mmCIF file of N, CA and C in Angstrom:
data_model
loop_
_atom_site.group_PDB
_atom_site.id
_atom_site.type_symbol
_atom_site.label_atom_id
_atom_site.label_comp_id
_atom_site.label_asym_id
_atom_site.label_seq_id
_atom_site.Cartn_x
_atom_site.Cartn_y
_atom_site.Cartn_z
ATOM 1 N N MET O 1 125.783 119.998 263.647
ATOM 2 C CA MET O 1 126.456 119.100 262.751
ATOM 3 C C MET O 1 125.445 118.364 261.877
ATOM 4 N N ILE O 2 124.388 117.892 262.502
ATOM 5 C CA ILE O 2 123.393 117.154 261.740
ATOM 6 C C ILE O 2 122.738 118.059 260.708
ATOM 7 N N THR O 3 122.409 119.267 261.113
ATOM 8 C CA THR O 3 121.736 120.190 260.202
ATOM 9 C C THR O 3 122.630 120.576 259.030
ATOM 10 N N SER O 4 123.888 120.867 259.308
ATOM 11 C CA SER O 4 124.785 121.249 258.218
ATOM 12 C C SER O 4 125.025 120.082 257.265
ATOM 13 N N THR O 5 125.081 118.869 257.783
ATOM 14 C CA THR O 5 125.260 117.701 256.925
ATOM 15 C C THR O 5 123.992 117.419 256.138
ATOM 16 N N TRP O 6 122.834 117.531 256.800
ATOM 17 C CA TRP O 6 121.553 117.225 256.154
ATOM 18 C C TRP O 6 121.302 118.154 254.973
ATOM 19 N N TYR O 7 121.508 119.446 255.176
ATOM 20 C CA TYR O 7 121.209 120.414 254.120
ATOM 21 C C TYR O 7 122.386 120.717 253.209
ATOM 22 N N GLY O 8 123.616 120.563 253.719
ATOM 23 C CA GLY O 8 124.774 120.931 252.923
ATOM 24 C C GLY O 8 125.541 119.764 252.324
ATOM 25 N N GLY O 9 125.474 118.611 252.975
ATOM 26 C CA GLY O 9 126.210 117.465 252.490
ATOM 27 C C GLY O 9 127.380 117.120 253.401
ATOM 28 N N LEU O 10 128.201 116.218 252.922
ATOM 29 C CA LEU O 10 129.299 115.693 253.734
ATOM 30 C C LEU O 10 130.379 116.738 254.020
ATOM 31 N N ARG O 11 130.789 117.470 253.020
ATOM 32 C CA ARG O 11 131.872 118.451 253.231
ATOM 33 C C ARG O 11 131.506 119.525 254.243
ATOM 34 N N PRO O 12 130.353 120.180 254.112
ATOM 35 C CA PRO O 12 129.985 121.158 255.149
ATOM 36 C C PRO O 12 129.854 120.519 256.531
ATOM 37 N N GLY O 13 129.405 119.267 256.570
ATOM 38 C CA GLY O 13 129.314 118.567 257.854
ATOM 39 C C GLY O 13 130.671 118.367 258.489
ATOM 40 N N ILE O 14 131.647 117.969 257.683
ATOM 41 C CA ILE O 14 133.001 117.761 258.212
ATOM 42 C C ILE O 14 133.622 119.087 258.650
ATOM 43 N N VAL O 15 133.388 120.141 257.875
ATOM 44 C CA VAL O 15 133.890 121.465 258.267
ATOM 45 C C VAL O 15 133.281 121.874 259.601
ATOM 46 N N THR O 16 131.995 121.613 259.778
ATOM 47 C CA THR O 16 131.334 121.934 261.043
ATOM 48 C C THR O 16 131.933 121.135 262.192
ATOM 49 N N VAL O 17 132.226 119.871 261.954
ATOM 50 C CA VAL O 17 132.842 119.041 262.990
ATOM 51 C C VAL O 17 134.201 119.602 263.384
ATOM 52 N N VAL O 18 135.002 119.970 262.410
ATOM 53 C CA VAL O 18 136.339 120.504 262.706
ATOM 54 C C VAL O 18 136.235 121.801 263.503
ATOM 55 N N PHE O 19 135.382 122.711 263.059
ATOM 56 C CA PHE O 19 135.237 123.980 263.781
ATOM 57 C C PHE O 19 134.625 123.783 265.171
ATOM 58 N N SER O 20 133.710 122.844 265.289
ATOM 59 C CA SER O 20 133.120 122.560 266.602
ATOM 60 C C SER O 20 134.170 121.994 267.554
ATOM 61 N N THR O 21 134.995 121.097 267.036
ATOM 62 C CA THR O 21 136.053 120.516 267.859
ATOM 63 C C THR O 21 137.037 121.587 268.312
ATOM 64 N N LEU O 22 137.422 122.449 267.389
ATOM 65 C CA LEU O 22 138.335 123.535 267.751
ATOM 66 C C LEU O 22 137.699 124.473 268.777
ATOM 67 N N ALA O 23 136.423 124.792 268.593
ATOM 68 C CA ALA O 23 135.744 125.695 269.517
ATOM 69 C C ALA O 23 135.620 125.074 270.909
ATOM 70 N N ILE O 24 135.272 123.801 270.972
ATOM 71 C CA ILE O 24 135.152 123.133 272.275
ATOM 72 C C ILE O 24 136.509 123.066 272.960
ATOM 73 N N ASN O 25 137.540 122.755 272.180
ATOM 74 C CA ASN O 25 138.888 122.716 272.747
ATOM 75 C C ASN O 25 139.295 124.099 273.247
ATOM 76 N N TYR O 26 139.032 125.115 272.461
ATOM 77 C CA TYR O 26 139.457 126.476 272.788
ATOM 78 C C TYR O 26 138.692 127.024 273.995
ATOM 79 N N LEU O 27 137.403 126.748 274.052
ATOM 80 C CA LEU O 27 136.582 127.369 275.090
ATOM 81 C C LEU O 27 136.418 126.522 276.349
ATOM 82 N N PHE O 28 136.466 125.192 276.235
ATOM 83 C CA PHE O 28 136.085 124.372 277.383
ATOM 84 C C PHE O 28 137.130 123.368 277.845
ATOM 85 N N ILE O 29 137.888 122.773 276.948
ATOM 86 C CA ILE O 29 138.731 121.636 277.337
ATOM 87 C C ILE O 29 140.080 122.068 277.895
ATOM 88 N N SER O 30 140.902 122.738 277.117
ATOM 89 C CA SER O 30 142.240 123.081 277.603
ATOM 90 C C SER O 30 142.172 124.329 278.476
ATOM 91 N N LEU O 31 143.320 124.860 278.700
ATOM 92 C CA LEU O 31 143.330 126.153 279.357
ATOM 93 C C LEU O 31 142.523 127.090 278.473
ATOM 94 N N ARG O 32 141.697 127.860 279.079
ATOM 95 C CA ARG O 32 140.776 128.692 278.291
ATOM 96 C C ARG O 32 141.548 129.574 277.318
ATOM 97 N N TYR O 33 140.974 129.673 276.135
ATOM 98 C CA TYR O 33 141.468 130.530 275.056
ATOM 99 C C TYR O 33 142.846 130.100 274.554
ATOM 100 N N GLN O 34 143.110 128.790 274.597
ATOM 101 C CA GLN O 34 144.328 128.219 274.023
ATOM 102 C C GLN O 34 143.952 126.949 273.273
ATOM 103 N N PHE O 35 144.652 126.712 272.177
ATOM 104 C CA PHE O 35 144.390 125.502 271.407
ATOM 105 C C PHE O 35 145.270 124.338 271.845
ATOM 106 N N TRP O 36 146.362 124.602 272.487
ATOM 107 C CA TRP O 36 147.308 123.563 272.851
ATOM 108 C C TRP O 36 146.745 122.693 273.976
ATOM 109 N N ILE O 37 146.841 121.365 273.805
ATOM 110 C CA ILE O 37 146.359 120.430 274.816
ATOM 111 C C ILE O 37 147.580 119.793 275.471
ATOM 112 N N GLU O 38 147.722 120.002 276.767
ATOM 113 C CA GLU O 38 148.897 119.492 277.467
ATOM 114 C C GLU O 38 148.631 118.174 278.188
ATOM 115 N N GLN O 39 147.404 117.944 278.610
ATOM 116 C CA GLN O 39 147.111 116.747 279.398
ATOM 117 C C GLN O 39 146.485 115.674 278.508
ATOM 118 N N PRO O 40 146.962 114.419 278.657
ATOM 119 C CA PRO O 40 146.435 113.335 277.816
ATOM 120 C C PRO O 40 144.932 113.105 277.991
ATOM 121 N N GLU O 41 144.407 113.311 279.214
ATOM 122 C CA GLU O 41 142.966 113.112 279.417
ATOM 123 C C GLU O 41 142.152 114.079 278.574
ATOM 124 N N LYS O 42 142.644 115.300 278.479
ATOM 125 C CA LYS O 42 141.933 116.304 277.689
ATOM 126 C C LYS O 42 142.023 115.999 276.194
ATOM 127 N N LEU O 43 143.171 115.488 275.790
ATOM 128 C CA LEU O 43 143.314 115.071 274.394
ATOM 129 C C LEU O 43 142.358 113.912 274.097
ATOM 130 N N LEU O 44 142.200 113.001 275.042
ATOM 131 C CA LEU O 44 141.272 111.894 274.880
ATOM 132 C C LEU O 44 139.829 112.405 274.749
ATOM 133 N N ARG O 45 139.465 113.384 275.569
ATOM 134 C CA ARG O 45 138.116 113.953 275.496
ATOM 135 C C ARG O 45 137.847 114.584 274.137
ATOM 136 N N VAL O 46 138.801 115.349 273.657
ATOM 137 C CA VAL O 46 138.633 115.997 272.346
ATOM 138 C C VAL O 46 138.578 114.941 271.245
ATOM 139 N N SER O 47 139.401 113.925 271.358
ATOM 140 C CA SER O 47 139.410 112.846 270.348
ATOM 141 C C SER O 47 138.088 112.089 270.329
ATOM 142 N N ILE O 48 137.533 111.815 271.499
ATOM 143 C CA ILE O 48 136.243 111.128 271.566
ATOM 144 C C ILE O 48 135.149 112.001 270.957
ATOM 145 N N PHE O 49 135.162 113.281 271.284
ATOM 146 C CA PHE O 49 134.177 114.192 270.691
ATOM 147 C C PHE O 49 134.308 114.191 269.173
ATOM 148 N N LEU O 50 135.522 114.279 268.691
ATOM 149 C CA LEU O 50 135.757 114.308 267.243
ATOM 150 C C LEU O 50 135.264 113.014 266.592
ATOM 151 N N LEU O 51 135.542 111.883 267.190
ATOM 152 C CA LEU O 51 135.117 110.595 266.649
ATOM 153 C C LEU O 51 133.592 110.478 266.623
ATOM 154 N N VAL O 52 132.941 110.860 267.709
ATOM 155 C CA VAL O 52 131.479 110.794 267.767
ATOM 156 C C VAL O 52 130.855 111.761 266.762
ATOM 157 N N ALA O 53 131.395 112.961 266.674
ATOM 158 C CA ALA O 53 130.860 113.953 265.741
ATOM 159 C C ALA O 53 131.024 113.502 264.293
ATOM 160 N N LEU O 54 132.172 112.933 263.965
ATOM 161 C CA LEU O 54 132.365 112.428 262.605
ATOM 162 C C LEU O 54 131.437 111.253 262.302
ATOM 163 N N THR O 55 131.219 110.391 263.287
ATOM 164 C CA THR O 55 130.292 109.267 263.102
ATOM 165 C C THR O 55 128.880 109.777 262.843
ATOM 166 N N ILE O 56 128.441 110.743 263.616
ATOM 167 C CA ILE O 56 127.109 111.329 263.414
ATOM 168 C C ILE O 56 127.012 111.967 262.040
ATOM 169 N N THR O 57 128.049 112.676 261.634
ATOM 170 C CA THR O 57 128.055 113.328 260.320
ATOM 171 C C THR O 57 127.966 112.299 259.199
ATOM 172 N N LEU O 58 128.748 111.235 259.291
ATOM 173 C CA LEU O 58 128.712 110.200 258.254
ATOM 174 C C LEU O 58 127.367 109.479 258.212
ATOM 175 N N LEU O 59 126.808 109.175 259.372
ATOM 176 C CA LEU O 59 125.500 108.521 259.415
ATOM 177 C C LEU O 59 124.408 109.424 258.835
ATOM 178 N N THR O 60 124.459 110.691 259.169
ATOM 179 C CA THR O 60 123.475 111.640 258.635
ATOM 180 C C THR O 60 123.608 111.755 257.128
ATOM 181 N N ASN O 61 124.836 111.814 256.635
ATOM 182 C CA ASN O 61 125.058 111.895 255.199
ATOM 183 C C ASN O 61 124.546 110.642 254.500
ATOM 184 N N ASN O 62 124.817 109.471 255.070
ATOM 185 C CA ASN O 62 124.331 108.218 254.476
ATOM 186 C C ASN O 62 122.816 108.151 254.481
ATOM 187 N N LEU O 63 122.193 108.620 255.549
ATOM 188 C CA LEU O 63 120.736 108.644 255.621
ATOM 189 C C LEU O 63 120.156 109.553 254.540
ATOM 190 N N GLN O 64 120.738 110.727 254.399
ATOM 191 C CA GLN O 64 120.252 111.672 253.382
ATOM 192 C C GLN O 64 120.449 111.102 251.975
ATOM 193 N N TYR O 65 121.592 110.475 251.725
ATOM 194 C CA TYR O 65 121.843 109.868 250.420
ATOM 195 C C TYR O 65 120.831 108.758 250.139
ATOM 196 N N SER O 66 120.572 107.923 251.151
ATOM 197 C CA SER O 66 119.619 106.826 250.983
ATOM 198 C C SER O 66 118.215 107.347 250.706
ATOM 199 N N ARG O 67 117.813 108.399 251.396
ATOM 200 C CA ARG O 67 116.488 108.980 251.162
ATOM 201 C C ARG O 67 116.379 109.523 249.749
ATOM 202 N N GLN O 68 117.428 110.178 249.262
ATOM 203 C CA GLN O 68 117.409 110.702 247.891
ATOM 204 C C GLN O 68 117.355 109.569 246.880
ATOM 205 N N LYS O 69 118.110 108.510 247.123
ATOM 206 C CA LYS O 69 118.127 107.363 246.214
ATOM 207 C C LYS O 69 116.756 106.686 246.178
ATOM 208 N N ILE O 70 116.130 106.525 247.341
ATOM 209 C CA ILE O 70 114.797 105.934 247.400
ATOM 210 C C ILE O 70 113.795 106.803 246.653
ATOM 211 N N LYS O 71 113.910 108.101 246.799
ATOM 212 C CA LYS O 71 113.005 109.022 246.101
ATOM 213 C C LYS O 71 113.174 108.897 244.585
ATOM 214 N N GLN O 72 114.416 108.813 244.122
ATOM 215 C CA GLN O 72 114.672 108.663 242.690
ATOM 216 C C GLN O 72 114.125 107.334 242.169
ATOM 217 N N LEU O 73 114.364 106.266 242.912
ATOM 218 C CA LEU O 73 113.873 104.958 242.488
ATOM 219 C C LEU O 73 112.344 104.912 242.494
ATOM 220 N N ASN O 74 111.734 105.572 243.455
ATOM 221 C CA ASN O 74 110.281 105.626 243.518
ATOM 222 C C ASN O 74 109.719 106.370 242.303
ATOM 223 N N GLN O 75 110.349 107.471 241.929
ATOM 224 C CA GLN O 75 109.908 108.221 240.748
ATOM 225 C C GLN O 75 110.041 107.366 239.493
ATOM 226 N N LYS O 76 111.151 106.655 239.385
ATOM 227 C CA LYS O 76 111.374 105.792 238.223
ATOM 228 C C LYS O 76 110.327 104.683 238.176
ATOM 229 N N LEU O 77 110.032 104.097 239.318
ATOM 230 C CA LEU O 77 109.025 103.039 239.385
ATOM 231 C C LEU O 77 107.643 103.573 239.008
ATOM 232 N N LEU O 78 107.308 104.769 239.481
ATOM 233 C CA LEU O 78 106.020 105.365 239.125
ATOM 234 C C LEU O 78 105.925 105.618 237.624
ATOM 235 N N GLN O 79 107.009 106.081 237.016
ATOM 236 C CA GLN O 79 107.013 106.331 235.571
ATOM 237 C C GLN O 79 106.852 105.018 234.803
ATOM 238 N N GLU O 80 107.574 103.985 235.228
ATOM 239 C CA GLU O 80 107.462 102.691 234.554
ATOM 240 C C GLU O 80 106.056 102.114 234.718
ATOM 241 N N ASN O 81 105.478 102.264 235.893
ATOM 242 C CA ASN O 81 104.134 101.771 236.147
ATOM 243 C C ASN O 81 103.122 102.512 235.270
ATOM 244 N N ALA O 82 103.264 103.822 235.146
ATOM 245 C CA ALA O 82 102.357 104.597 234.302
ATOM 246 C C ALA O 82 102.484 104.173 232.845
ATOM 247 N N GLU O 83 103.703 103.896 232.387
ATOM 248 C CA GLU O 83 103.920 103.454 231.009
ATOM 249 C C GLU O 83 103.272 102.085 230.775
ATOM 250 N N GLN O 84 103.421 101.185 231.727
ATOM 251 C CA GLN O 84 102.800 99.864 231.592
ATOM 252 C C GLN O 84 101.278 99.968 231.570
ATOM 253 N N ARG O 85 100.726 100.853 232.374
ATOM 254 C CA ARG O 85 99.273 101.054 232.355
ATOM 255 C C ARG O 85 98.806 101.592 231.007
ATOM 256 N N ARG O 86 99.569 102.539 230.454
ATOM 257 C CA ARG O 86 99.203 103.084 229.142
ATOM 258 C C ARG O 86 99.240 101.998 228.078
ATOM 259 N N MET O 87 100.258 101.159 228.134
ATOM 260 C CA MET O 87 100.369 100.080 227.158
ATOM 261 C C MET O 87 99.228 99.073 227.314
ATOM 262 N N ALA O 88 98.887 98.731 228.549
ATOM 263 C CA ALA O 88 97.797 97.780 228.793
ATOM 264 C C ALA O 88 96.462 98.364 228.348
ATOM 265 N N LEU O 89 96.236 99.647 228.627
ATOM 266 C CA LEU O 89 95.000 100.304 228.205
ATOM 267 C C LEU O 89 94.910 100.363 226.686
ATOM 268 N N SER O 90 96.031 100.679 226.051
ATOM 269 C CA SER O 90 96.066 100.735 224.587
ATOM 270 C C SER O 90 95.775 99.360 223.990
ATOM 271 N N ALA O 91 96.363 98.312 224.552
ATOM 272 C CA ALA O 91 96.130 96.952 224.059
ATOM 273 C C ALA O 91 94.672 96.549 224.266
ATOM 274 N N ALA O 92 94.094 96.912 225.401
ATOM 275 C CA ALA O 92 92.691 96.574 225.659
ATOM 276 C C ALA O 92 91.766 97.306 224.696
ATOM 277 N N GLN O 93 92.086 98.557 224.396
ATOM 278 C CA GLN O 93 91.265 99.319 223.458
ATOM 279 C C GLN O 93 91.355 98.726 222.055
ATOM 280 N N MET O 94 92.549 98.288 221.673
ATOM 281 C CA MET O 94 92.718 97.685 220.352
ATOM 282 C C MET O 94 91.928 96.379 220.262
ATOM 283 N N GLN O 95 91.949 95.569 221.310
ATOM 284 C CA GLN O 95 91.188 94.325 221.318
ATOM 285 C C GLN O 95 89.695 94.594 221.274
ATOM 286 N N GLY O 96 89.264 95.631 221.977
ATOM 287 C CA GLY O 96 87.855 95.996 221.972
ATOM 288 C C GLY O 96 87.393 96.407 220.587
ATOM 289 N N ARG O 97 88.205 97.139 219.867
ATOM 290 C CA ARG O 97 87.857 97.555 218.500
ATOM 291 C C ARG O 97 87.801 96.365 217.561
ATOM 292 N N GLN O 98 88.766 95.472 217.700
ATOM 293 C CA GLN O 98 88.798 94.293 216.835
ATOM 294 C C GLN O 98 87.600 93.386 217.127
ATOM 295 N N GLY O 99 87.219 93.289 218.394
ATOM 296 C CA GLY O 99 86.077 92.452 218.749
ATOM 297 C C GLY O 99 84.777 93.020 218.188
ATOM 298 N N ARG O 100 84.631 94.328 218.211
ATOM 299 C CA ARG O 100 83.405 94.944 217.665
ATOM 300 C C ARG O 100 83.368 94.809 216.152
ATOM 301 N N GLN O 101 84.498 94.965 215.501
ATOM 302 C CA GLN O 101 84.535 94.823 214.060
ATOM 303 C C GLN O 101 84.275 93.385 213.643
ATOM 304 N N GLY O 102 84.815 92.439 214.358
ATOM 305 C CA GLY O 102 84.608 91.020 214.077
ATOM 306 C C GLY O 102 83.147 90.627 214.297
ATOM 307 N N GLY O 103 82.490 91.198 215.269
ATOM 308 C CA GLY O 103 81.095 90.879 215.550
ATOM 309 C C GLY O 103 80.161 91.371 214.461
ATOM 310 N N ARG O 104 80.423 92.523 213.910
ATOM 311 C CA ARG O 104 79.607 93.069 212.841
ATOM 312 C C ARG O 104 79.754 92.251 211.576
ATOM 313 N N GLY O 105 80.946 91.842 211.304
ATOM 314 C CA GLY O 105 81.204 91.068 210.091
ATOM 315 C C GLY O 105 80.490 89.724 210.139
ATOM 316 N N ALA O 106 80.404 89.087 211.286
ATOM 317 C CA ALA O 106 79.757 87.780 211.390
ATOM 318 C C ALA O 106 78.235 87.924 211.293
ATOM 319 N N GLY O 107 77.682 88.996 211.779
ATOM 320 C CA GLY O 107 76.238 89.214 211.742
ATOM 321 C C GLY O 107 75.754 89.573 210.360
ATOM 322 N N GLU O 108 76.575 90.134 209.547
ATOM 323 C CA GLU O 108 76.175 90.567 208.201
ATOM 324 C C GLU O 108 76.106 89.407 207.236
ATOM 325 N N LYS O 109 76.835 88.331 207.480
ATOM 326 C CA LYS O 109 76.873 87.213 206.531
ATOM 327 C C LYS O 109 75.649 86.451 206.571
#
């Protein structure tokens, strides 16, 4: 479930949860090889599994979304930082040129 959600997203994760729940019910919980649940305890077990699996899927999806958002914001911050550095370097170079030109003019008089 975690792997399908991590690489595929929320929808594949939910599909995996549904198929996993059906498979566990079919193979282990009810009478073998039947989907029908007759006993309330068994229905409770399947419901708890479904709830836990959906919670894990949602948490994994939120984690993956947050990591992608942080990566995007980090890239944006790096681009803005590089632009500010270019502007500061350009301003410093312009001041350096003006200072050298001003110094020559004062020495010539």
